[in-house]
Amino acid sequence: MNTSDVKYIEYGSIDSTNSEARRLIQSGELKPPAVLTAKAQTAGRGRQGRSFYSPADTGIYMSVVTELPKDANDIQLLTVRVSLAVYDAIYDVTGIKTGIKWVNDLYVESKKVCGILAETLYCAAIDKVAAIIGIGINISTKDFPNELSDKAGSLGISGDNIDVLKVDLAQKTAEYVLNMEMKYHDAHGLIETYKSRSIVIGKRISYEKNGAPIEGTAVGIDETGALIVKIKDGFDYLQSGEISLKNW
Ligand code: BTN
């Protein structure tokens, strides 16, 4: 992708970069490719209707707006591609190896350091569906609210160079996500790489299905990005949703 085509918008504080991208697309003021970043969010959103804690200056809060690929299979693999792109950006800029918790949460030592919220909507300006890929990376956040303190963590980076690092990491993340179709083109290689970075394969997990709790062992990821779970009487294939690890 030609980087000069990308529109960059920076905010001091905003409710949510994903919500703002949605509003701007709906009003016809924004079309892909675009990147919105904020120093702080007052109503950061996470998956499953949760909020995303986004205090000022301690993390990266950004939305990358891109056209959805035409191929339906690729749409299912979007979240897999995004998690690899963000993993690579974090590793290339900081040297920190994260682990991917299916579908696309990034962890360091059993604490979530990055969440990804991918949303889609029709963009009249290009007569196509756009993806709004929201990415929140905790860089130096320490004082999480009580309900998050045993689950959320940060990359633990501090020091004089933190502002430069944040700019580098935001740029690299945007670049990798905007180019993810090319960078992670081969579907087979993509899944193999994803599996090698997964922290759930081989682990006991639990999840809910039709309101009932289920336990099983995560044994693989299929070519569509679904999590393959060995359960009591066979295999389950999870296309989306939330899983919990029984032990780390
Ligand atoms: C999750 O952990 O469930 C996903 C969190 C996604 C957070 C990012 S921060 C930037 C963008 N704006 C939002 O409101 N959410 C995403």
XYZ file of C-alpha atoms and ligand atoms in Angstrom:
264
model
C 0.000 0.000 0.000
C 1.217 3.481 -0.851
C 1.684 5.171 2.532
C 0.911 8.616 1.063
C -2.687 7.422 0.525
C -3.166 6.859 4.256
C -4.970 9.533 6.253
C -3.620 9.948 9.797
C -5.689 11.634 12.515
C -4.415 12.188 16.066
C -6.564 13.007 19.077
C -5.610 14.107 22.573
C -8.600 12.523 24.266
C -11.614 10.949 22.595
C -14.350 8.528 23.656
C -13.112 5.720 21.400
C -11.074 5.771 18.194
C -13.272 2.947 16.828
C -16.438 4.949 17.539
C -14.907 8.066 15.992
C -13.856 6.145 12.856
C -17.404 4.806 12.567
C -18.903 8.309 12.901
C -16.519 9.776 10.318
C -17.189 6.978 7.826
C -20.939 7.343 8.310
C -20.797 11.106 7.768
C -18.741 10.613 4.587
C -15.648 12.365 6.007
C -13.424 9.276 6.124
C -12.624 6.361 3.864
C -9.940 3.696 4.001
C -7.013 3.666 4.338
C -6.813 5.680 7.560
C -5.272 5.531 11.017
C -6.771 7.229 14.074
C -4.744 7.439 17.282
C -5.544 8.927 20.695
C -3.429 9.691 23.760
C -6.393 8.681 25.928
C -9.889 7.253 25.514
C -12.749 8.055 27.841
C -14.968 5.184 26.638
C -12.565 2.686 25.078
C -14.446 -0.404 23.902
C -13.450 -4.059 23.984
C -14.958 -7.258 22.613
C -18.178 -8.718 24.038
C -19.385 -5.262 25.086
C -16.556 -4.809 27.581
C -14.693 -1.554 28.114
C -10.984 -1.068 27.418
C -9.077 0.848 30.074
C -7.249 3.631 28.210
C -5.542 6.113 30.579
C -3.558 9.021 29.157
C -0.095 8.459 27.713
C 0.541 4.949 29.047
C -0.612 3.012 26.006
C -1.311 3.070 22.303
C -4.961 3.380 21.339
C -5.517 3.258 17.631
C -7.932 2.287 14.879
C -6.697 1.183 11.494
C -9.349 1.569 8.807
C -8.924 -0.665 5.796
C -10.997 -2.084 2.959
C -12.197 -5.604 3.577
C -10.676 -8.180 1.259
C -13.065 -9.444 -1.414
C -12.520 -13.119 -0.675
C -14.901 -14.364 2.063
C -12.312 -16.805 3.432
C -9.967 -13.914 3.937
C -12.561 -12.100 6.048
C -12.605 -14.997 8.512
C -8.842 -14.850 8.705
C -8.776 -11.112 9.290
C -8.428 -11.343 13.060
C -5.703 -13.975 12.726
C -3.759 -11.702 10.365
C -4.213 -8.682 12.648
C -2.885 -10.547 15.674
C 0.230 -11.610 13.741
C 0.757 -8.072 12.467
C 0.549 -6.600 15.980
C 2.712 -9.403 17.407
C 5.374 -8.638 14.769
C 5.204 -4.885 15.350
C 5.659 -5.313 19.121
C 8.538 -7.756 18.621
C 10.299 -5.679 15.958
C 10.127 -2.465 17.976
C 10.602 -3.742 21.539
C 12.101 -7.236 21.228
C 9.295 -8.543 23.466
C 7.727 -11.870 22.464
C 4.036 -11.908 23.312
C 1.765 -14.949 23.187
C -1.547 -15.033 21.360
C -4.628 -16.116 23.261
C -7.250 -17.137 20.713
C -8.621 -15.210 18.965
C -6.468 -12.139 19.137
C -5.459 -11.085 22.618
C -1.728 -10.698 23.217
C -0.292 -11.760 26.553
C 2.955 -11.465 28.482
C 3.327 -13.801 31.458
C -0.382 -14.562 31.864
C -1.406 -10.891 31.680
C -3.177 -9.372 28.708
C -1.131 -6.513 27.254
C -2.996 -5.924 24.007
C -6.595 -6.268 22.831
C -7.968 -6.064 19.321
C -11.516 -5.163 18.336
C -12.312 -5.596 14.630
C -15.597 -4.121 13.413
C -17.033 -3.700 9.931
C -19.383 -1.249 8.287
C -20.438 -0.183 4.822
C -18.507 2.811 3.516
C -20.553 4.684 0.912
C -17.544 6.720 -0.256
C -16.000 3.579 -1.770
C -19.177 1.477 -2.020
C -17.437 -1.311 -0.083
C -17.306 -2.701 3.403
C -14.581 -1.212 5.578
C -12.908 -2.845 8.563
C -12.209 -0.724 11.638
C -9.456 -2.538 13.474
C -9.095 -1.167 16.986
C -5.850 -1.946 18.761
C -5.023 -1.142 22.371
C -1.488 -1.835 23.614
C -0.600 -1.230 27.256
C 2.935 0.120 27.246
C 3.500 1.320 30.798
C 0.033 1.175 32.384
C 0.380 0.116 36.027
C -2.621 1.021 38.087
C -5.439 -0.970 36.569
C -8.909 -0.840 38.134
C -9.428 -3.598 40.730
C -11.495 -5.816 38.460
C -8.661 -5.906 35.900
C -5.640 -6.043 38.156
C -5.164 -9.831 38.041
C -5.777 -10.093 34.276
C -4.330 -6.982 32.650
C -0.687 -6.066 32.317
C 1.595 -3.981 30.194
C 4.768 -4.362 28.166
C 6.430 -2.785 31.190
C 8.398 -0.248 29.210
C 9.345 3.032 30.821
C 12.178 5.521 30.676
C 13.252 8.560 28.720
C 12.723 7.034 25.291
C 9.166 5.937 25.867
C 7.622 8.656 23.702
C 9.864 7.776 20.750
C 9.102 4.091 21.241
C 5.370 4.754 21.296
C 5.547 6.641 18.002
C 7.677 3.868 16.434
C 5.356 1.143 17.676
C 2.206 2.938 16.525
C 3.737 3.502 13.083
C 4.956 -0.078 12.721
C 1.619 -1.476 13.903
C -0.309 0.650 11.397
C 2.117 -0.286 8.603
C 1.922 -4.018 9.285
C -1.879 -4.033 9.670
C -2.416 -1.992 6.502
C -0.141 -4.377 4.595
C -1.270 -7.596 6.269
C -2.888 -9.039 3.130
C 0.513 -9.031 1.443
C 2.641 -9.739 4.496
C 0.594 -12.769 5.581
C -0.669 -13.916 2.223
C -0.186 -17.666 2.367
C -3.132 -19.072 4.364
C -1.280 -22.244 5.384
C 1.867 -20.428 6.527
C -0.321 -17.930 8.333
C -1.996 -20.612 10.448
C 1.302 -22.367 11.167
C 2.826 -19.098 12.373
C -0.283 -18.312 14.414
C -0.143 -21.761 16.075
C 3.531 -21.361 16.945
C 2.692 -18.138 18.783
C -0.453 -19.436 20.465
C -0.562 -19.845 24.232
C -3.675 -22.029 24.188
C -2.693 -25.040 22.065
C -2.353 -28.086 24.292
C -4.025 -26.351 27.239
C -7.248 -27.141 29.099
C -9.803 -24.457 28.357
C -13.398 -23.637 29.197
C -16.059 -21.719 27.303
C -19.797 -21.364 27.006
C -21.910 -22.869 24.270
C -25.641 -22.118 24.105
C -25.423 -21.009 27.722
C -23.803 -24.262 28.924
C -20.248 -24.431 30.312
C -17.896 -26.703 28.346
C -14.395 -27.902 29.133
C -11.910 -29.357 26.710
C -8.361 -29.262 25.400
C -7.398 -26.830 22.641
C -5.655 -29.012 20.063
C -5.305 -26.862 16.970
C -6.421 -24.081 14.650
C -8.012 -25.009 11.341
C -7.444 -23.257 7.996
C -10.316 -20.820 8.668
C -8.864 -19.696 12.004
C -11.353 -21.750 14.075
C -10.066 -23.187 17.367
C -10.244 -26.988 17.426
C -11.166 -28.283 20.871
C -11.101 -31.929 21.983
C -14.157 -32.430 24.142
C -15.602 -35.483 25.889
C -17.409 -36.861 22.868
C -15.452 -35.569 19.871
C -14.254 -32.212 18.601
C -15.669 -28.705 18.707
C -14.730 -25.970 16.216
C -15.007 -22.465 17.676
C -15.368 -19.733 15.054
C -15.628 -16.861 17.521
C -16.249 -16.183 21.186
C -14.262 -16.168 24.353
C -12.294 -18.941 26.040
C -10.672 -19.157 29.466
C -7.514 -21.083 30.238
C -7.902 -23.480 33.177
C -4.277 -22.975 34.110
C -1.396 -21.035 32.644
C -10.505 -6.266 23.718
O -9.570 -6.442 24.480
O -11.586 -6.850 23.908
C -10.350 -5.333 22.566
C -9.799 -3.997 22.990
C -9.620 -3.034 21.855
C -9.182 -1.681 22.357
C -8.898 -0.717 21.257
S -8.158 0.757 21.837
C -8.418 1.549 20.320
C -9.761 1.099 19.804
N -10.813 1.949 20.296
C -11.633 1.298 21.117
O -12.615 1.795 21.700
N -11.261 0.030 21.250
C -10.094 -0.262 20.435
